Amino acid sequence: MANIPITVEFSGGLELLFASERSLSLEVAEGTTVGELVNILVDKHMVDTRTELFVVDGTVRPGILVLINDADWELEGEESYVLEKKDTILFVSTLHGG
Amino acid sequence: MSDTTNHQRIIALEAENAALKARIASLEARLQLNSAPPQSLTHTTPTATPELSAEEYLRYGRQLIMPQIGLPGQLRLKNTRVLIIGIGGLGCPAASYLSSAGVGTLGLLDHDLVELSNLHRQILHTLAYIGRPKVLSAIDRLRAANPNVTYIPHITALDKENALEIIQNYDLVLDCTDHPRVRYLVSDAAVIAGKTVVSASALKTEGQLVVVNKPTSSEEGGRGPCYRCYWPRPPPTESVVSCGEGGVLGPVVGVMGVLQALEAVKIISSGALEGQRAPASANEAAAGSPGTEGPSKPEPASMLFFSSYSPTPFKTLRMKGRRADCISCGTPSDPALKITASTIPDYDNFCGPGPDAVLLDPKDRRTVMEVGEMIGRENVVVVDTRDETQFGITSVGGSRNVPFVLWQRGGKVPEEFWRAVEEEGNSADPQEEGEKGKGTKGKEVVILCRRGNDSQEAAKMVMEDPRARDWKVTDVVGGIGEWARKVGGVVEY
């Protein structure tokens, strides 16, 4: 099956778990869901061993929002959303400072 | 009496004085309100008795002539009571703009005292107020620019006992706090009291802003999502980073505070809060008046996300909106979970305990004075786990930098550490090159960080590694901060 290009972005400190990369250009197999993408990120791209700072109980941990093209993934079917060409998936961690 | 006791007494008296002044002002305001014609709150054209003083027409003239404000909007500002929780990097700019815009009553809540390290971002505070309450420092500056506003000081921390009582005296709340446990508390109490919250946060180069429990026609119940709808479960304690640990750029947190003030001005001047006091009929709310966009305009839930170093720094993220089963603003499947005035939860448990790790046996920890004496001995290596930026600011002479992020990444002692210790051994005694380095008997490796937390974790990892079995491994209590205060030769930051 063909691969499709997508962009993955990290912010709110999550970039520190991914070698301080704020943006990754990836190719994923057509039909890949966001849930599968999360696993791919943990397996292949996360440099920090503390996976619990990104994934808890098989899904992104509390305090992280997943945005599919700037929309909350809950509006798009959460983990079951099938990635499309040129999608941007943004992972944002909650900030607390003030 | 000691200086400290005198100082505390002065602070207490100042607080009392400010509270009494505020009480007088609020009583005077009430007196004025009672003597004013009863329709003055909603009346949209000036009558023979102007609702603003001549000074106020001039002072607010530049915003008054904008159709979004107009006289109705200005009067709404004047008749609104806003509570600002947290008078720090967000609260200072937010309070400045709301005070200058002519909000009638501003409550300022913070338990903290002004410190030197606040001044790069907390723009209301001055040197003269160091060691004194932030709330009084802020009111002093605000009153100097606009004495028309009634300022109410709350020199206290917000907790589950006082939250509801304080919040219900206001029409709108600005959450300018710095910890998730207070953010959940503010939202829960505001939902119970039926108040809207403009909530912002910032860290390093980024910021977030959401309006919580906002009057809207696009959600059932006429209210937008609460803070728990956005973030239903609190983040793990280890992922919570404060400005003190992570750093923050003044203009970044400043932008977020200014945006909070702007949201507040928009919400107040549009009349959206008027339904909040006494729920008005839908027709009335939609009818509108000059300067009224009305609370009924459907607005999907959104979060403003500011990433100042990104090529596209401002983003509006579309959010899901209210959760029907939210334990704060919704109907949870188990009714017993619903948060009410009498069941506001304990946020310390909810968000985990505070930091300050105790991982090492006290016998494996050294004081800065001890290590200060040991420096320069050939069998002692000091490894500093702060990041490169902090190490570049100040460091103990001869110490080696192996940033903590490297330890976290691999979950084991990083190669950089072994290399640093080996090189240190070689340079200390070139003749014994073969003997030095890893595995050398009698060596002590001392691990140092900023405050003495990361150093414990790193020291523990080294202790558990067989390559270090012949070494003594210790860490430094209190880190570089304590070193600066007790030993010297490095700076405190």
XYZ file of C-alpha atoms in Angstrom:
591
model
C 0.000 0.000 0.000
C 1.183 3.496 -0.733
C 2.570 5.782 1.913
C 1.146 9.215 2.613
C 3.027 12.261 3.942
C 1.887 13.792 7.238
C 3.289 16.304 9.715
C 3.504 15.676 13.449
C 4.072 18.605 15.813
C 4.893 18.687 19.523
C 4.582 21.550 21.967
C 4.102 22.509 25.573
C 7.270 20.613 26.530
C 6.365 17.362 24.722
C 9.104 18.104 22.201
C 11.601 17.245 24.946
C 10.450 13.617 24.711
C 11.215 13.638 20.977
C 14.813 14.909 20.931
C 13.571 18.530 21.076
C 12.072 18.202 17.581
C 8.991 20.390 17.329
C 7.990 19.102 13.930
C 8.418 15.745 12.185
C 7.659 15.031 8.539
C 6.603 11.396 8.357
C 5.386 8.913 5.785
C 2.795 6.485 7.056
C 0.985 3.643 5.315
C -2.355 4.601 3.843
C -5.114 3.621 6.265
C -3.061 4.327 9.392
C -5.176 5.642 12.271
C -4.138 8.300 14.778
C -4.136 5.589 17.457
C -1.595 3.622 15.396
C 0.404 6.773 14.805
C 0.740 7.253 18.574
C 2.281 3.777 18.827
C 4.606 4.465 15.895
C 5.777 7.647 17.613
C 6.487 5.804 20.865
C 8.279 2.916 19.114
C 10.303 4.800 16.539
C 10.591 8.450 17.428
C 10.474 8.898 21.187
C 13.992 9.213 22.601
C 12.972 9.470 26.252
C 12.419 6.083 27.907
C 9.691 7.434 30.171
C 6.861 6.447 27.833
C 4.362 7.118 30.633
C 4.913 10.838 30.009
C 3.271 10.341 26.611
C 1.127 7.218 26.760
C -0.831 5.750 29.682
C -3.119 2.706 29.400
C -2.621 2.535 25.659
C -3.654 6.091 24.880
C -2.130 9.570 25.215
C -1.867 10.504 28.875
C -4.119 12.989 30.698
C -2.969 16.548 30.117
C -2.152 16.069 26.427
C -4.486 17.302 23.720
C -4.373 15.745 20.270
C -5.325 18.114 17.473
C -6.066 16.900 13.962
C -5.604 19.877 11.637
C -6.177 22.199 14.615
C -9.351 20.420 15.765
C -9.646 18.370 18.941
C -9.394 14.700 17.948
C -12.613 14.045 19.861
C -14.382 15.930 17.055
C -12.787 13.607 14.494
C -13.306 10.169 16.012
C -10.296 10.120 18.324
C -7.953 7.139 17.839
C -9.992 5.664 15.002
C -9.478 8.697 12.727
C -7.775 7.536 9.518
C -4.897 9.791 8.521
C -5.140 11.626 5.236
C -2.461 13.071 3.007
C -0.907 16.276 4.433
C -2.702 16.040 7.772
C -1.045 17.848 10.652
C -1.290 16.116 14.007
C -0.398 18.382 16.917
C 0.258 17.114 20.428
C -0.093 19.851 23.050
C 0.605 19.446 26.725
C -1.290 21.540 29.236
C 0.665 24.514 30.565
C 0.291 25.731 34.131
C 2.711 28.579 34.671
C 1.579 32.120 35.140
C 11.038 43.079 68.583
C 13.178 41.601 65.840
C 13.332 43.107 62.363
C 11.424 40.165 60.963
C 8.585 40.516 63.462
C 8.433 44.258 62.799
C 8.375 43.587 59.096
C 5.556 41.066 59.429
C 3.638 43.494 61.620
C 4.014 46.226 58.987
C 2.752 43.857 56.290
C -0.229 42.894 58.413
C -1.074 46.534 59.138
C -0.731 47.464 55.487
C -3.072 44.645 54.561
C -5.569 45.751 57.172
C -5.328 49.330 56.007
C -5.863 48.320 52.385
C -8.807 46.133 53.315
C -10.438 48.974 55.269
C -9.893 51.418 52.407
C -11.463 48.926 50.039
C -14.419 48.482 52.381
C -14.962 52.237 52.506
C -14.738 52.463 48.735
C -17.155 49.612 48.209
C -19.647 51.088 50.706
C -19.386 54.448 48.975
C -19.949 52.783 45.634
C -23.021 51.017 46.956
C -24.337 54.310 48.336
C -23.921 55.906 44.915
C -25.565 52.977 43.214
C -28.568 53.180 45.556
C -29.061 56.853 44.930
C -28.770 56.476 41.151
C -31.904 56.061 39.049
C -32.879 52.383 39.083
C -32.741 51.967 35.315
C -29.137 53.173 35.111
C -27.673 49.695 34.621
C -29.477 48.936 31.403
C -30.275 52.386 30.091
C -28.498 52.951 26.795
C -28.632 56.709 26.267
C -27.202 59.326 28.602
C -29.847 61.132 30.598
C -29.652 64.624 32.026
C -27.529 63.161 34.824
C -24.599 61.585 33.091
C -23.757 58.072 34.297
C -20.085 58.834 33.958
C -18.272 61.811 35.396
C -16.766 64.408 33.070
C -13.358 63.016 33.972
C -14.460 59.526 32.967
C -15.777 60.641 29.560
C -12.338 62.104 28.875
C -10.357 59.263 30.418
C -12.175 56.527 28.503
C -12.886 58.632 25.384
C -10.634 56.645 23.040
C -12.406 53.354 23.725
C -15.808 54.968 24.345
C -16.064 56.121 20.715
C -15.616 52.589 19.399
C -18.903 50.937 18.412
C -17.869 47.770 20.283
C -17.831 49.734 23.545
C -19.965 52.894 23.350
C -21.618 54.263 26.462
C -23.473 50.979 27.193
C -20.224 49.039 27.107
C -18.434 51.553 29.314
C -21.273 51.463 31.840
C -21.170 47.697 31.866
C -17.448 47.845 32.596
C -18.109 50.281 35.405
C -20.816 48.107 36.931
C -18.822 44.876 36.758
C -16.778 43.268 39.503
C -13.791 41.268 38.275
C -11.672 38.974 40.427
C -8.071 38.379 39.351
C -6.595 35.279 40.957
C -2.799 35.390 40.906
C -0.965 38.716 40.586
C 2.068 37.402 38.740
C 3.139 37.343 35.098
C -0.457 37.025 33.844
C -2.237 38.946 36.586
C -0.090 42.100 36.382
C -0.797 43.000 32.740
C -4.398 41.763 33.007
C -5.043 43.956 36.065
C -3.367 46.965 34.409
C -5.609 46.881 31.358
C -8.813 46.121 33.255
C -8.138 48.891 35.724
C -7.354 51.408 32.994
C -10.385 50.293 30.968
C -12.593 51.333 33.882
C -13.802 48.075 35.397
C -15.721 49.255 38.466
C -14.425 46.801 41.043
C -11.236 44.794 40.818
C -10.520 42.098 43.384
C -6.897 40.978 43.525
C -6.032 37.675 45.127
C -2.547 36.343 45.877
C -0.810 35.145 49.045
C 2.700 35.685 47.715
C 5.288 38.370 48.448
C 7.209 40.234 45.752
C 10.639 38.749 44.954
C 13.445 40.097 42.802
C 13.076 37.194 40.355
C 9.446 38.242 39.706
C 10.288 41.612 38.226
C 11.282 40.525 34.702
C 7.650 39.650 33.978
C 5.408 40.846 36.818
C 5.328 44.389 35.567
C 3.301 46.048 38.331
C 5.783 45.312 41.107
C 8.657 47.603 42.001
C 11.832 47.294 44.070
C 10.162 49.203 46.881
C 7.725 46.309 47.374
C 10.177 43.427 47.602
C 9.192 41.246 50.544
C 5.708 42.744 50.722
C 2.402 41.327 49.403
C 2.004 41.332 45.625
C -1.627 42.362 46.023
C -0.687 45.611 47.820
C 2.138 46.334 45.404
C -0.260 45.949 42.473
C -3.034 48.044 44.028
C -0.560 50.840 44.732
C 0.441 51.032 41.071
C -3.096 50.571 39.732
C -4.572 53.235 41.981
C -1.882 55.691 40.886
C -3.127 55.359 37.302
C -6.855 54.992 37.964
C -8.282 55.886 41.369
C -11.873 55.533 40.087
C -11.714 51.769 40.471
C -12.596 50.063 43.765
C -9.717 47.719 44.564
C -10.354 44.823 46.914
C -7.274 43.036 48.303
C -7.439 39.320 49.111
C -4.062 38.486 50.665
C -4.676 34.760 50.881
C -4.240 31.563 48.930
C -7.386 30.242 47.279
C -8.504 26.982 48.876
C -11.615 24.835 48.931
C -12.789 26.560 52.131
C -12.708 30.150 50.840
C -13.047 29.746 47.042
C -16.820 29.839 46.727
C -17.279 32.608 49.266
C -14.809 34.876 47.454
C -15.789 34.043 43.878
C -19.522 34.576 44.372
C -18.923 38.266 45.131
C -17.709 38.854 41.574
C -19.195 38.806 38.071
C -16.161 37.538 36.175
C -13.001 35.688 37.213
C -9.541 35.740 35.641
C -7.503 32.640 36.387
C -3.911 33.883 36.415
C -2.604 31.141 38.700
C 0.393 28.880 38.265
C -0.628 25.365 39.310
C -3.192 22.843 38.014
C -4.669 22.263 41.460
C -5.750 25.920 41.709
C -6.961 25.904 38.104
C -9.354 23.013 38.794
C -10.475 24.664 42.032
C -11.194 28.005 40.308
C -13.203 26.269 37.593
C -15.180 24.032 39.973
C -16.076 26.937 42.261
C -16.956 29.181 39.301
C -19.295 26.544 37.849
C -21.107 26.260 41.192
C -21.322 30.049 41.535
C -22.365 30.451 37.880
C -19.405 32.644 36.939
C -17.378 32.854 33.754
C -13.601 32.357 34.001
C -10.981 33.619 31.560
C -8.168 31.161 32.109
C -4.638 31.504 30.737
C -1.277 29.920 31.331
C 2.248 30.286 30.018
C 5.567 28.501 30.179
C 8.870 29.107 28.417
C 7.856 30.447 24.980
C 4.222 29.284 24.843
C 0.822 30.156 26.208
C -2.775 28.879 26.228
C -6.078 30.641 26.788
C -9.591 29.281 27.260
C -12.809 30.898 28.413
C -14.489 28.623 30.904
C -18.211 28.393 31.703
C -18.980 31.149 29.238
C -22.586 32.153 28.525
C -23.392 30.825 25.054
C -26.381 29.675 23.064
C -24.495 26.925 21.263
C -24.387 24.586 24.260
C -27.153 23.010 26.241
C -27.653 24.781 29.554
C -26.438 28.059 28.042
C -22.856 27.588 29.214
C -19.662 26.680 27.451
C -17.244 24.013 28.673
C -15.550 24.190 32.082
C -11.853 23.609 32.724
C -12.542 19.920 33.386
C -14.239 19.566 30.011
C -11.010 20.695 28.375
C -8.764 18.705 30.731
C -10.919 15.981 32.356
C -8.042 14.347 34.184
C -5.127 16.125 35.835
C -1.634 15.650 34.436
C 0.814 13.421 36.337
C 2.755 15.431 38.915
C 6.098 14.783 37.229
C 4.866 16.473 34.056
C 3.914 19.710 35.844
C 6.626 22.288 35.281
C 6.537 25.693 36.966
C 8.002 28.950 35.645
C 10.672 28.661 38.347
C 11.853 25.334 36.933
C 11.116 25.649 33.234
C 11.658 29.370 32.818
C 9.339 31.823 31.092
C 9.834 34.797 28.819
C 8.262 38.020 30.145
C 6.564 39.112 26.919
C 5.121 35.616 26.391
C 3.285 35.545 29.703
C 2.548 39.263 29.192
C 0.807 38.587 25.869
C -1.363 35.964 27.547
C -2.301 38.331 30.408
C -3.174 41.084 27.943
C -5.295 38.625 25.947
C -7.144 37.735 29.169
C -7.908 41.421 29.740
C -9.104 41.712 26.149
C -11.410 38.680 26.468
C -12.750 40.138 29.714
C -13.447 43.526 28.093
C -15.209 41.794 25.178
C -17.339 39.619 27.436
C -18.282 42.455 29.795
C -18.964 45.170 27.232
C -21.086 42.853 25.052
C -23.505 42.370 27.917
C -22.961 38.609 27.896
C -22.677 38.537 31.683
C -25.999 40.184 32.302
C -27.879 36.941 31.786
C -25.596 35.393 34.378
C -26.925 37.460 37.284
C -30.575 36.815 36.537
C -31.219 34.496 33.592
C -32.947 36.645 30.987
C -35.320 35.378 28.330
C -33.746 34.329 25.041
C -35.526 37.110 23.155
C -34.211 39.766 25.440
C -30.678 38.451 25.160
C -30.806 38.299 21.377
C -32.402 41.717 20.946
C -29.151 43.569 21.487
C -28.452 47.277 21.767
C -25.705 49.532 20.491
C -22.457 48.001 21.633
C -24.104 44.644 22.186
C -23.122 41.578 20.275
C -25.289 39.600 22.631
C -24.586 36.454 24.549
C -26.568 34.391 22.081
C -24.172 34.350 19.170
C -23.243 30.691 18.716
C -19.556 30.243 19.304
C -17.913 26.852 19.126
C -15.569 26.018 21.984
C -11.985 26.956 21.218
C -8.568 27.289 22.756
C -6.104 29.980 21.793
C -2.623 28.600 21.523
C 0.392 30.912 21.361
C 3.741 29.495 20.347
C 5.970 32.535 20.162
C 8.939 30.970 18.355
C 6.811 29.232 15.738
C 6.459 30.723 12.232
C 2.695 30.759 12.889
C 2.599 31.894 16.518
C -1.180 32.150 17.030
C -3.532 29.233 16.530
C -7.177 28.822 17.413
C -7.841 25.188 18.154
C -11.389 23.905 17.740
C -12.422 22.065 20.884
C -15.097 19.515 21.628
C -17.009 21.668 24.057
C -18.940 20.524 27.064
C -18.800 16.942 28.238
C -22.302 15.796 29.093
C -20.954 13.584 31.880
C -18.564 16.195 33.337
C -18.439 15.867 37.128
C -18.363 19.659 37.459
C -20.655 21.188 34.819
C -22.445 18.115 33.473
C -24.477 15.157 34.684
C -22.112 12.335 35.655
C -23.407 8.786 35.212
C -22.909 8.336 38.950
C -24.708 11.328 40.529
C -22.585 10.946 43.669
C -19.562 12.166 41.677
C -21.137 15.537 40.909
C -19.149 18.354 42.502
C -21.290 20.609 44.678
C -20.573 23.401 47.150
C -20.156 20.864 49.928
C -18.067 18.369 47.950
C -15.377 20.546 46.387
C -12.569 17.984 46.222
C -9.160 17.995 47.815
C -6.898 19.114 45.025
C -3.677 18.112 46.734
C -4.654 14.465 46.444
C -6.198 14.957 43.046
C -3.094 16.466 41.493
C -0.516 14.538 43.481
C 1.754 15.743 46.253
C 4.296 18.510 45.864
C 7.845 17.906 44.605
C 11.053 17.669 46.668
C 12.064 14.077 46.208
C 13.666 11.978 48.909
C 15.297 9.073 47.102
C 18.694 8.713 48.739
C 19.718 7.577 52.160
C 20.906 10.634 54.131
C 24.356 9.002 54.450
C 24.714 9.214 50.666
C 23.975 12.925 50.606
C 26.507 15.648 51.278
C 26.145 19.255 52.326
C 27.538 22.010 50.142
C 30.080 22.828 52.875
C 31.459 19.248 52.802
C 31.752 19.185 49.030
C 33.211 22.686 49.005
C 36.121 21.324 51.089
C 36.558 18.279 48.844
C 36.851 20.237 45.595
C 40.271 19.904 43.996
C 41.133 16.549 45.566
C 42.276 14.263 42.798
C 39.895 11.406 43.592
C 36.802 13.615 43.608
C 34.724 14.275 40.503
C 31.761 16.661 40.568
C 29.129 16.041 37.883
C 26.495 18.731 37.340
C 23.179 17.536 35.835
C 21.666 20.950 35.064
C 21.059 21.692 31.380
C 23.707 23.379 29.234
C 22.055 26.793 29.455
C 22.071 26.795 33.243
C 25.580 25.331 33.412
C 26.642 28.205 31.138
C 25.255 30.726 33.639
C 27.293 29.523 36.591
C 29.146 26.377 37.609
C 31.455 25.005 40.277
C 35.084 25.119 39.134
C 36.235 21.780 37.718
C 32.737 20.289 37.620
C 31.571 18.374 34.533
C 28.225 18.883 32.839
C 26.077 15.851 31.987
C 22.534 17.270 31.495
C 19.702 15.405 33.212
C 17.789 15.019 29.953
C 20.446 12.507 28.837
C 19.806 10.421 31.936
C 16.049 10.519 31.381
C 16.314 9.666 27.707
C 18.123 6.389 28.108
C 16.688 5.512 31.505
C 20.244 4.583 32.468
C 23.537 6.261 33.213
C 24.497 8.009 29.947
C 27.820 7.327 28.196
C 28.604 11.025 28.561
C 28.803 10.497 32.314
C 31.328 7.653 32.146
C 33.409 9.635 29.663
C 33.362 12.737 31.881
C 34.445 10.784 34.964
C 37.153 8.998 33.002
C 38.547 12.222 31.542
C 38.457 13.887 34.916
C 40.482 10.987 36.356
C 43.042 11.267 33.554
C 43.541 14.976 33.803
C 43.891 14.753 37.568
C 46.760 12.301 37.363
C 48.211 11.678 33.891
C 50.859 9.154 35.115
C 48.292 6.635 36.196
C 46.265 6.830 33.042
C 45.728 3.118 32.818
C 44.543 2.887 36.383
C 42.247 5.880 36.428
C 38.774 6.215 35.094
C 36.004 3.747 35.488
C 36.425 1.162 38.179
C 39.094 3.082 40.060
C 38.918 2.367 43.758
C 38.517 5.152 46.281
C 36.995 7.569 43.824
C 34.057 9.716 44.903
C 31.593 11.002 42.359
C 29.455 13.877 43.644
C 26.335 14.759 41.677
C 25.038 18.304 41.730
C 21.902 19.883 40.231
C 19.895 23.068 40.728
C 17.933 22.210 43.868
C 18.898 18.677 44.881
C 16.107 16.626 43.252
C 17.470 15.514 39.870
C 20.850 14.869 41.493
C 19.281 12.219 43.717
C 17.770 10.404 40.762
C 21.054 10.516 38.851
C 23.095 9.383 41.882
C 20.702 6.484 42.388
C 21.176 5.381 38.780
C 24.966 5.470 39.156
C 24.841 3.533 42.446
C 22.792 0.818 40.791
C 25.260 0.464 37.906
C 27.939 -2.223 38.387
C 30.508 -0.054 36.580
C 30.494 2.237 39.614
C 30.637 -0.468 42.285
C 34.034 0.613 43.627
C 33.118 4.261 43.898
C 31.472 6.298 46.551
C 28.511 8.053 44.942
C 26.837 11.018 46.622
C 24.688 14.003 45.765
C 24.540 17.552 47.087
C 21.625 18.637 49.294
C 20.086 21.881 48.029
C 22.067 21.947 44.773
C 23.752 24.938 43.198
C 21.355 27.358 44.919
C 22.523 26.239 48.344
C 26.121 26.303 47.100
C 25.737 29.949 46.099
C 24.314 30.880 49.500
C 26.728 28.920 51.709
C 29.980 28.358 49.813
C 30.062 31.071 47.162
C 31.989 31.191 43.909
C 28.759 30.584 41.964
C 25.735 32.824 41.561
C 22.139 32.252 42.608
C 19.574 32.683 39.849
